[in-house]
mmCIF file of C-alpha atoms in Angstrom:
data_model
loop_
_atom_site.group_PDB
_atom_site.id
_atom_site.type_symbol
_atom_site.label_atom_id
_atom_site.label_comp_id
_atom_site.label_asym_id
_atom_site.label_seq_id
_atom_site.Cartn_x
_atom_site.Cartn_y
_atom_site.Cartn_z
ATOM 1 C CA MET A 1 -0.386 0.193 0.113
ATOM 2 C CA ALA A 2 1.064 3.626 -1.629
ATOM 3 C CA THR A 3 2.565 5.808 1.574
ATOM 4 C CA ALA A 4 1.567 8.108 2.029
ATOM 5 C CA ARG A 5 3.919 12.270 1.042
ATOM 6 C CA PHE A 6 3.778 15.461 3.091
ATOM 7 C CA PHE A 7 4.965 17.703 0.880
ATOM 8 C CA SER A 8 4.331 18.774 -2.540
ATOM 9 C CA LEU A 9 5.922 18.236 -5.489
ATOM 10 C CA PRO A 10 6.728 21.341 -8.755
ATOM 11 C CA ASP A 11 5.086 22.239 -11.827
ATOM 12 C CA SER A 12 8.364 20.763 -13.039
ATOM 13 C CA ILE A 13 12.590 20.297 -11.730
ATOM 14 C CA LYS A 14 13.104 23.029 -15.426
ATOM 15 C CA GLN A 15 11.035 25.676 -13.816
ATOM 16 C CA LEU A 16 12.123 24.767 -10.637
ATOM 17 C CA SER A 17 16.055 24.989 -12.001
ATOM 18 C CA ASP A 18 15.881 28.145 -14.199
ATOM 19 C CA SER A 19 13.620 30.455 -11.612
ATOM 20 C CA GLY A 20 17.368 30.252 -9.864
ATOM 21 C CA ALA A 21 15.891 31.084 -6.983
ATOM 22 C CA LEU A 22 17.047 27.565 -5.027
ATOM 23 C CA SER A 23 20.737 27.768 -3.595
ATOM 24 C CA SER A 24 19.823 24.503 -1.339
ATOM 25 C CA ASP A 25 17.476 22.121 -1.918
ATOM 26 C CA PRO A 26 14.291 21.110 -1.036
ATOM 27 C CA THR A 27 14.419 19.104 1.790
ATOM 28 C CA HIS A 28 12.285 16.790 0.010
ATOM 29 C CA TYR A 29 14.539 15.743 -2.601
ATOM 30 C CA ALA A 30 17.036 15.243 0.333
ATOM 31 C CA CYS A 31 17.529 11.611 0.082
ATOM 32 C CA ARG A 32 21.823 11.060 -0.296
ATOM 33 C CA ASP A 33 24.014 10.687 2.357
ATOM 34 C CA PRO A 34 26.374 14.052 1.460
ATOM 35 C CA ASP A 35 29.447 12.203 4.284
ATOM 36 C CA ALA A 36 28.440 8.264 3.179
ATOM 37 C CA PRO A 37 31.894 7.070 1.307
ATOM 38 C CA SER A 38 32.051 6.703 -2.840
ATOM 39 C CA ASP A 39 30.854 3.857 -3.268
ATOM 40 C CA VAL A 40 32.023 4.204 -6.936
ATOM 41 C CA ASP A 41 35.452 2.364 -8.257
ATOM 42 C CA PRO A 42 36.900 4.514 -11.417
ATOM 43 C CA THR A 43 38.916 1.502 -12.406
ATOM 44 C CA LEU A 44 36.346 -0.773 -13.732
ATOM 45 C CA GLU A 45 34.726 1.999 -16.814
ATOM 46 C CA GLY A 46 37.585 0.607 -19.085
ATOM 47 C CA GLN A 47 36.385 -3.279 -18.755
ATOM 48 C CA ILE A 48 32.328 -1.767 -19.472
ATOM 49 C CA PRO A 49 31.472 -4.522 -22.588
ATOM 50 C CA THR A 50 31.480 -3.170 -25.949
ATOM 51 C CA ILE A 51 29.620 -4.892 -28.869
ATOM 52 C CA ASP A 52 30.392 -3.346 -32.314
ATOM 53 C CA LEU A 53 26.684 -4.028 -33.651
ATOM 54 C CA SER A 54 28.101 -4.262 -37.870
ATOM 55 C CA VAL A 55 29.840 -7.852 -36.909
ATOM 56 C CA LEU A 56 26.747 -9.217 -35.588
ATOM 57 C CA THR A 57 25.131 -7.627 -39.055
ATOM 58 C CA GLN A 58 27.409 -7.993 -41.295
ATOM 59 C CA GLY A 59 30.269 -9.813 -40.823
ATOM 60 C CA ASP A 60 31.660 -13.102 -41.585
ATOM 61 C CA PRO A 61 30.864 -15.852 -39.494
ATOM 62 C CA ALA A 62 34.113 -16.541 -37.596
ATOM 63 C CA ARG A 63 33.815 -12.947 -36.320
ATOM 64 C CA ARG A 64 30.533 -12.253 -35.622
ATOM 65 C CA SER A 65 30.448 -16.124 -34.056
ATOM 66 C CA GLN A 66 33.071 -14.548 -31.749
ATOM 67 C CA MET A 67 30.995 -11.107 -31.563
ATOM 68 C CA VAL A 68 28.152 -13.332 -30.864
ATOM 69 C CA ARG A 69 29.478 -14.835 -27.915
ATOM 70 C CA GLN A 70 30.769 -11.640 -26.117
ATOM 71 C CA LEU A 71 27.170 -10.219 -26.570
ATOM 72 C CA GLY A 72 26.177 -13.256 -24.499
ATOM 73 C CA ARG A 73 29.269 -12.611 -21.520
ATOM 74 C CA ALA A 74 28.200 -8.046 -21.518
ATOM 75 C CA CYS A 75 25.079 -10.179 -20.779
ATOM 76 C CA GLU A 76 26.356 -12.535 -18.140
ATOM 77 C CA GLU A 77 28.351 -11.023 -16.107
ATOM 78 C CA TRP A 78 27.152 -7.059 -16.768
ATOM 79 C CA GLY A 79 23.770 -6.211 -18.169
ATOM 80 C CA PHE A 80 25.652 -3.102 -19.642
ATOM 81 C CA PHE A 81 27.409 -2.818 -22.809
ATOM 82 C CA VAL A 82 27.865 -0.276 -25.267
ATOM 83 C CA VAL A 83 27.476 -0.330 -28.912
ATOM 84 C CA VAL A 84 29.611 1.101 -31.208
ATOM 85 C CA ASN A 85 28.980 0.461 -36.269
ATOM 86 C CA HIS A 86 24.599 0.819 -35.004
ATOM 87 C CA GLY A 87 23.424 2.325 -38.108
ATOM 88 C CA VAL A 88 21.365 5.006 -36.176
ATOM 89 C CA PRO A 89 23.088 8.085 -38.992
ATOM 90 C CA GLU A 90 23.753 11.001 -36.459
ATOM 91 C CA THR A 91 21.956 13.313 -37.375
ATOM 92 C CA VAL A 92 18.869 11.200 -36.859
ATOM 93 C CA ARG A 93 19.851 11.318 -32.891
ATOM 94 C CA GLU A 94 20.950 14.259 -33.283
ATOM 95 C CA ALA A 95 17.585 15.957 -34.281
ATOM 96 C CA MET A 96 15.583 13.966 -32.049
ATOM 97 C CA LEU A 97 18.432 15.478 -28.998
ATOM 98 C CA ALA A 98 17.280 18.389 -30.156
ATOM 99 C CA ALA A 99 13.335 17.863 -31.043
ATOM 100 C CA ALA A 100 12.815 16.791 -27.247
ATOM 101 C CA GLN A 101 14.175 19.520 -26.258
ATOM 102 C CA GLY A 102 11.984 21.730 -27.680
ATOM 103 C CA PHE A 103 9.657 19.875 -25.821
ATOM 104 C CA PHE A 104 10.022 20.919 -22.549
ATOM 105 C CA ASP A 105 10.998 24.213 -23.342
ATOM 106 C CA LEU A 106 7.114 24.221 -24.383
ATOM 107 C CA GLU A 107 5.088 26.642 -22.027
ATOM 108 C CA GLU A 108 4.148 24.531 -18.571
ATOM 109 C CA GLU A 109 0.513 24.475 -19.156
ATOM 110 C CA GLU A 110 1.263 22.838 -23.292
ATOM 111 C CA LYS A 111 3.035 20.692 -21.794
ATOM 112 C CA ALA A 112 0.561 19.488 -19.519
ATOM 113 C CA GLU A 113 -1.221 18.503 -20.979
ATOM 114 C CA HIS A 114 0.317 15.495 -21.681
ATOM 115 C CA SER A 115 0.284 14.497 -17.521
ATOM 116 C CA GLY A 116 -0.661 11.294 -17.069
ATOM 117 C CA LYS A 117 -3.632 10.094 -14.846
ATOM 118 C CA HIS A 118 -2.281 6.302 -15.644
ATOM 119 C CA VAL A 119 0.985 5.256 -15.872
ATOM 120 C CA MET A 120 -0.227 2.471 -19.368
ATOM 121 C CA ASP A 121 -1.143 6.671 -21.086
ATOM 122 C CA PRO A 122 0.724 6.242 -24.841
ATOM 123 C CA ILE A 123 1.991 9.681 -23.841
ATOM 124 C CA ARG A 124 2.846 10.858 -20.094
ATOM 125 C CA TYR A 125 4.880 14.033 -18.797
ATOM 126 C CA GLY A 126 5.191 14.441 -15.236
ATOM 127 C CA THR A 127 8.659 15.080 -12.781
ATOM 128 C CA SER A 128 10.042 12.604 -10.319
ATOM 129 C CA PHE A 129 8.937 9.105 -11.051
ATOM 130 C CA ASN A 130 5.416 8.310 -9.326
ATOM 131 C CA SER A 131 4.530 11.812 -7.700
ATOM 132 C CA LYS A 132 1.446 9.829 -6.418
ATOM 133 C CA VAL A 133 3.388 7.381 -3.954
ATOM 134 C CA ASP A 134 7.386 8.754 -4.369
ATOM 135 C CA ASP A 135 8.423 9.177 -0.657
ATOM 136 C CA VAL A 136 10.565 11.840 -1.290
ATOM 137 C CA GLY A 137 11.088 13.577 -5.375
ATOM 138 C CA TYR A 138 13.569 13.292 -7.849
ATOM 139 C CA TRP A 139 15.712 15.539 -9.866
ATOM 140 C CA ARG A 140 13.990 14.502 -13.419
ATOM 141 C CA ASP A 141 11.353 15.650 -14.854
ATOM 142 C CA TYR A 142 10.341 12.810 -17.867
ATOM 143 C CA PHE A 143 8.073 12.343 -20.783
ATOM 144 C CA LYS A 144 7.085 8.933 -22.212
ATOM 145 C CA ILE A 145 5.735 7.979 -25.607
ATOM 146 C CA VAL A 146 4.178 3.994 -26.252
ATOM 147 C CA VAL A 147 5.645 4.053 -30.489
ATOM 148 C CA HIS A 148 5.755 0.881 -30.858
ATOM 149 C CA PRO A 149 2.799 -1.595 -31.822
ATOM 150 C CA ALA A 150 0.499 1.927 -32.131
ATOM 151 C CA PHE A 151 2.584 5.125 -32.734
ATOM 152 C CA HIS A 152 1.398 7.898 -30.844
ATOM 153 C CA SER A 153 3.309 11.767 -30.791
ATOM 154 C CA PRO A 154 2.517 15.290 -29.413
ATOM 155 C CA ALA A 155 1.867 17.334 -31.232
ATOM 156 C CA LYS A 156 3.920 19.787 -30.397
ATOM 157 C CA PRO A 157 6.142 21.298 -30.576
ATOM 158 C CA LEU A 158 6.778 22.142 -34.661
ATOM 159 C CA GLY A 159 8.726 17.698 -36.292
ATOM 160 C CA PHE A 160 9.054 16.518 -33.139
ATOM 161 C CA ARG A 161 5.913 13.627 -34.515
ATOM 162 C CA GLU A 162 9.303 13.757 -37.713
ATOM 163 C CA ALA A 163 11.969 13.527 -35.752
ATOM 164 C CA LEU A 164 10.885 10.532 -33.027
ATOM 165 C CA GLY A 165 9.540 8.473 -35.406
ATOM 166 C CA GLN A 166 12.654 7.876 -37.867
ATOM 167 C CA TYR A 167 14.315 7.766 -34.437
ATOM 168 C CA ALA A 168 11.977 4.953 -33.656
ATOM 169 C CA ALA A 169 12.091 2.861 -36.470
ATOM 170 C CA CYS A 170 16.239 3.010 -36.579
ATOM 171 C CA THR A 171 16.013 1.889 -33.274
ATOM 172 C CA ARG A 172 13.548 -0.877 -32.782
ATOM 173 C CA VAL A 173 15.751 -1.974 -35.779
ATOM 174 C CA VAL A 174 18.641 -1.778 -33.635
ATOM 175 C CA GLY A 175 17.338 -3.192 -30.824
ATOM 176 C CA MET A 176 15.573 -6.047 -33.071
ATOM 177 C CA GLU A 177 19.261 -7.513 -34.506
ATOM 178 C CA LEU A 178 20.839 -7.227 -30.831
ATOM 179 C CA LEU A 179 17.869 -9.624 -29.801
ATOM 180 C CA ARG A 180 18.852 -11.708 -32.302
ATOM 181 C CA GLY A 181 22.413 -11.953 -31.162
ATOM 182 C CA MET A 182 20.815 -12.588 -27.079
ATOM 183 C CA TRP A 183 18.737 -15.600 -28.296
ATOM 184 C CA GLU A 184 21.534 -16.266 -30.938
ATOM 185 C CA SER A 185 24.394 -17.150 -27.749
ATOM 186 C CA LEU A 186 21.873 -18.825 -25.422
ATOM 187 C CA GLU A 187 21.761 -21.339 -28.636
ATOM 188 C CA LEU A 188 18.082 -20.429 -28.794
ATOM 189 C CA ASP A 189 15.981 -20.021 -31.921
ATOM 190 C CA GLU A 190 15.457 -16.947 -32.666
ATOM 191 C CA ASP A 191 11.743 -17.656 -35.125
ATOM 192 C CA TYR A 192 10.707 -19.052 -31.570
ATOM 193 C CA MET A 193 11.947 -15.728 -29.016
ATOM 194 C CA ASN A 194 10.440 -14.289 -31.595
ATOM 195 C CA ASN A 195 6.614 -15.698 -31.484
ATOM 196 C CA ALA A 196 6.939 -16.651 -28.181
ATOM 197 C CA LEU A 197 7.838 -12.849 -26.697
ATOM 198 C CA ASP A 198 5.683 -11.692 -29.947
ATOM 199 C CA LEU A 199 7.941 -8.784 -30.721
ATOM 200 C CA ASP A 200 6.733 -8.925 -34.610
ATOM 201 C CA ALA A 201 3.568 -6.150 -32.072
ATOM 202 C CA CYS A 202 6.457 -5.610 -29.595
ATOM 203 C CA PHE A 203 5.783 -2.890 -26.944
ATOM 204 C CA GLN A 204 8.706 0.475 -27.064
ATOM 205 C CA VAL A 205 8.532 4.028 -25.629
ATOM 206 C CA CYS A 206 10.961 6.139 -25.682
ATOM 207 C CA ALA A 207 10.984 7.491 -22.686
ATOM 208 C CA VAL A 208 13.491 11.461 -22.151
ATOM 209 C CA ASN A 209 14.697 12.831 -18.686
ATOM 210 C CA LEU A 210 15.994 15.414 -18.131
ATOM 211 C CA TYR A 211 17.769 16.548 -15.160
ATOM 212 C CA PRO A 212 18.889 20.349 -14.621
ATOM 213 C CA PRO A 213 21.468 21.500 -12.563
ATOM 214 C CA CYS A 214 20.626 21.264 -8.468
ATOM 215 C CA PRO A 215 22.566 23.217 -5.938
ATOM 216 C CA GLN A 216 23.270 20.422 -4.504
ATOM 217 C CA PRO A 217 24.204 17.400 -6.306
ATOM 218 C CA GLU A 218 25.528 15.621 -3.439
ATOM 219 C CA LEU A 219 21.574 15.275 -1.155
ATOM 220 C CA ALA A 220 19.888 15.082 -4.552
ATOM 221 C CA MET A 221 18.969 11.880 -7.005
ATOM 222 C CA GLY A 222 18.145 12.090 -10.293
ATOM 223 C CA LEU A 223 16.809 8.087 -10.217
ATOM 224 C CA PRO A 224 17.117 5.714 -7.418
ATOM 225 C CA PRO A 225 18.835 2.503 -8.543
ATOM 226 C CA HIS A 226 16.683 0.281 -10.678
ATOM 227 C CA SER A 227 16.428 -2.162 -12.892
ATOM 228 C CA ASP A 228 14.212 -1.366 -16.482
ATOM 229 C CA HIS A 229 11.170 -3.652 -17.522
ATOM 230 C CA SER A 230 11.579 -4.261 -20.460
ATOM 231 C CA LEU A 231 14.231 -6.606 -22.401
ATOM 232 C CA LEU A 232 16.176 -4.590 -23.280
ATOM 233 C CA THR A 233 16.626 -1.010 -23.213
ATOM 234 C CA LEU A 234 18.883 1.634 -25.326
ATOM 235 C CA LEU A 235 20.231 4.481 -24.009
ATOM 236 C CA HIS A 236 21.141 7.964 -25.932
ATOM 237 C CA GLN A 237 22.410 11.402 -23.912
ATOM 238 C CA ASN A 238 23.348 14.767 -24.919
ATOM 239 C CA GLY A 239 26.895 14.446 -23.868
ATOM 240 C CA VAL A 240 25.937 15.143 -20.254
ATOM 241 C CA ASP A 241 27.288 12.126 -17.875
ATOM 242 C CA GLY A 242 25.439 10.994 -15.305
ATOM 243 C CA LEU A 243 24.317 7.506 -15.681
ATOM 244 C CA GLN A 244 26.145 5.100 -13.594
ATOM 245 C CA VAL A 245 25.551 0.944 -13.498
ATOM 246 C CA LYS A 246 26.658 -1.669 -10.663
ATOM 247 C CA HIS A 247 28.622 -4.236 -11.357
ATOM 248 C CA GLY A 248 29.138 -6.419 -8.123
ATOM 249 C CA SER A 249 29.842 -4.475 -4.926
ATOM 250 C CA LYS A 250 30.979 -1.375 -6.700
ATOM 251 C CA TRP A 251 29.021 1.554 -9.623
ATOM 252 C CA VAL A 252 30.641 2.088 -12.223
ATOM 253 C CA HIS A 253 30.535 5.605 -13.493
ATOM 254 C CA VAL A 254 28.912 6.142 -17.323
ATOM 255 C CA LYS A 255 30.917 7.968 -20.169
ATOM 256 C CA PRO A 256 29.549 6.648 -23.685
ATOM 257 C CA PRO A 257 31.968 6.816 -26.821
ATOM 258 C CA PRO A 258 30.704 9.504 -29.061
ATOM 259 C CA ASN A 259 27.741 8.296 -31.644
ATOM 260 C CA SER A 260 27.508 4.926 -29.149
ATOM 261 C CA PHE A 261 24.688 3.504 -27.738
ATOM 262 C CA LEU A 262 24.746 2.718 -23.773
ATOM 263 C CA VAL A 263 21.901 -1.342 -23.730
ATOM 264 C CA ASN A 264 21.680 -2.093 -19.721
ATOM 265 C CA THR A 265 19.017 -6.188 -19.854
ATOM 266 C CA GLY A 266 15.699 -5.257 -18.617
ATOM 267 C CA ASP A 267 13.315 -7.740 -15.886
ATOM 268 C CA GLN A 268 11.734 -9.492 -18.934
ATOM 269 C CA MET A 269 15.002 -10.575 -20.369
ATOM 270 C CA GLU A 270 16.141 -12.387 -16.545
ATOM 271 C CA ILE A 271 12.688 -13.942 -16.686
ATOM 272 C CA VAL A 272 12.736 -15.731 -20.053
ATOM 273 C CA THR A 273 16.561 -16.776 -19.044
ATOM 274 C CA ASN A 274 15.921 -18.255 -15.763
ATOM 275 C CA GLY A 275 18.262 -15.940 -14.430
ATOM 276 C CA ARG A 276 20.817 -16.458 -17.850
ATOM 277 C CA TYR A 277 21.364 -13.321 -18.157
ATOM 278 C CA LYS A 278 20.265 -10.285 -15.046
ATOM 279 C CA SER A 279 18.813 -6.895 -15.685
ATOM 280 C CA VAL A 280 21.441 -5.019 -14.005
ATOM 281 C CA LEU A 281 21.256 -2.044 -11.400
ATOM 282 C CA HIS A 282 21.670 1.060 -12.463
ATOM 283 C CA ARG A 283 21.049 4.906 -11.268
ATOM 284 C CA ALA A 284 21.467 8.916 -12.309
ATOM 285 C CA VAL A 285 23.046 10.926 -10.866
ATOM 286 C CA ILE A 286 23.205 15.125 -11.146
ATOM 287 C CA ASN A 287 25.202 17.512 -10.774
ATOM 288 C CA GLY A 288 25.422 21.154 -10.191
ATOM 289 C CA ARG A 289 26.543 22.557 -13.927
ATOM 290 C CA SER A 290 24.899 21.582 -17.071
ATOM 291 C CA THR A 291 21.793 20.345 -17.998
ATOM 292 C CA ARG A 292 21.257 16.863 -19.400
ATOM 293 C CA MET A 293 18.922 15.013 -21.077
ATOM 294 C CA SER A 294 18.471 11.107 -21.539
ATOM 295 C CA ILE A 295 16.517 9.164 -24.228
ATOM 296 C CA ALA A 296 15.754 5.912 -22.951
ATOM 297 C CA THR A 297 14.553 3.177 -25.111
ATOM 298 C CA VAL A 298 12.830 0.668 -24.090
ATOM 299 C CA VAL A 299 11.832 -2.707 -26.410
ATOM 300 C CA ALA A 300 9.856 -4.918 -24.278
ATOM 301 C CA PRO A 301 6.899 -8.815 -25.429
ATOM 302 C CA SER A 302 4.356 -7.319 -26.944
ATOM 303 C CA LEU A 303 1.827 -5.902 -23.353
ATOM 304 C CA ASP A 304 -0.167 -9.761 -24.005
ATOM 305 C CA THR A 305 2.168 -11.566 -23.713
ATOM 306 C CA VAL A 306 2.700 -13.737 -20.690
ATOM 307 C CA VAL A 307 6.310 -14.075 -19.968
ATOM 308 C CA GLU A 308 8.189 -17.576 -18.641
ATOM 309 C CA PRO A 309 11.556 -18.788 -18.690
ATOM 310 C CA VAL A 310 11.824 -20.084 -21.625
ATOM 311 C CA ALA A 311 11.921 -24.641 -21.292
ATOM 312 C CA GLN A 312 15.118 -24.807 -22.754
ATOM 313 C CA LEU A 313 16.800 -23.190 -19.989
ATOM 314 C CA VAL A 314 14.911 -24.774 -17.434
ATOM 315 C CA SER A 315 16.683 -28.080 -16.492
ATOM 316 C CA PRO A 316 15.683 -30.388 -12.866
ATOM 317 C CA GLU A 317 19.888 -28.030 -11.880
ATOM 318 C CA ARG A 318 18.430 -25.115 -13.591
ATOM 319 C CA PRO A 319 14.085 -25.201 -11.838
ATOM 320 C CA ALA A 320 12.262 -22.040 -13.033
ATOM 321 C CA MET A 321 13.216 -18.799 -10.603
ATOM 322 C CA TYR A 322 10.089 -16.767 -11.341
ATOM 323 C CA ARG A 323 6.496 -17.219 -11.996
ATOM 324 C CA GLY A 324 5.089 -16.013 -15.207
ATOM 325 C CA VAL A 325 3.631 -13.049 -15.750
ATOM 326 C CA ARG A 326 1.304 -11.613 -17.758
ATOM 327 C CA TYR A 327 3.811 -8.100 -19.211
ATOM 328 C CA ARG A 328 1.065 -5.535 -19.237
ATOM 329 C CA GLU A 329 1.196 -6.604 -15.176
ATOM 330 C CA TYR A 330 4.541 -5.479 -15.054
ATOM 331 C CA LEU A 331 4.502 -2.927 -16.051
ATOM 332 C CA GLU A 332 1.856 -1.968 -14.310
ATOM 333 C CA HIS A 333 3.102 -2.603 -11.352
ATOM 334 C CA GLN A 334 6.612 -1.426 -11.376
ATOM 335 C CA GLN A 335 4.740 2.019 -12.469
ATOM 336 C CA ARG A 336 2.453 2.719 -9.864
ATOM 337 C CA ASN A 337 4.843 1.617 -6.910
ATOM 338 C CA LYS A 338 7.938 3.302 -5.973
ATOM 339 C CA LEU A 339 10.658 2.234 -8.025
ATOM 340 C CA TRP A 340 13.509 0.483 -5.854
ATOM 341 C CA GLU A 341 16.052 -1.935 -7.060
ATOM 342 C CA LYS A 342 14.126 -4.722 -7.841
ATOM 343 C CA SER A 343 11.470 -4.588 -5.913
ATOM 344 C CA ALA A 344 8.611 -5.410 -8.552
ATOM 345 C CA LEU A 345 10.899 -8.993 -10.411
ATOM 346 C CA ASP A 346 11.488 -10.087 -6.351
ATOM 347 C CA HIS A 347 8.056 -10.556 -6.203
ATOM 348 C CA LEU A 348 7.975 -13.383 -9.111
ATOM 349 C CA ARG A 349 11.132 -15.651 -7.394
ATOM 350 C CA VAL A 350 10.173 -18.611 -6.817
#
């Protein structure tokens, strides 16, 4: 049951930050101990796996086979990797960032037209994570748009629909190629997996996050540690870093190379692979100087698919670790409740 909050959130963090009236964080955004020892290990930055998508799609059989194995190791050991040579034109990526900035620059009244009343609304604008249940505020504005199987887009700003349409189509291709490689790395039949998860009708969302400068970034968070509800998520950002992923017991600050995507595996991948490929915990930290913007593209099963461990990865030695669940129900549960680590997935453990 949700606990009551005793604070109100602003219309947007952008409005709060742009006002210039803040010299310190409002009390309800203070969720970190500034005196706690650092849990980030800088020595791990250089160990983040890199996947060359062109080798998966165009490489000779020997190189492709090697890259499939690398992809499998990245999923098994990290749940996170960098994708280069992905084939998405930089003009498409930059146009999407510009369009997203254009949306956030609209008047608050115009953006508020998309304030979500339900977690499954096809276009949803808001602040923090779920303002109805958050017991602290997160230094983040967002809007989430369902782009597949049905395509949605706000009418404003001008050109947004075209930029989003191109970006969504391109990232869906990248996501499907990565899934193809993941199935192959587990010796699973591609057609079988596509049918089992109904990927022709995959659920795809573009979630755009805005993290404005914060007067006391050491006290607040952009987003707390959490895993994604997806099969996989592709992330593109505006050149300002802030993503951290957990590897072992330490956190890693991610500094992506130019023209790359950051990819993490999600909870549906952990369920369907029976824990072979685990969803990775990640969080968003903020800074006091620059606005960070990121575009997370979620690729997931169709909403009506019942996701369960695939039979080929269940055995007497490794019995099913999760109960099956309809993806729509999982998504609604995760989005309705507080965002914290793997709390949604924990409900399904056998």
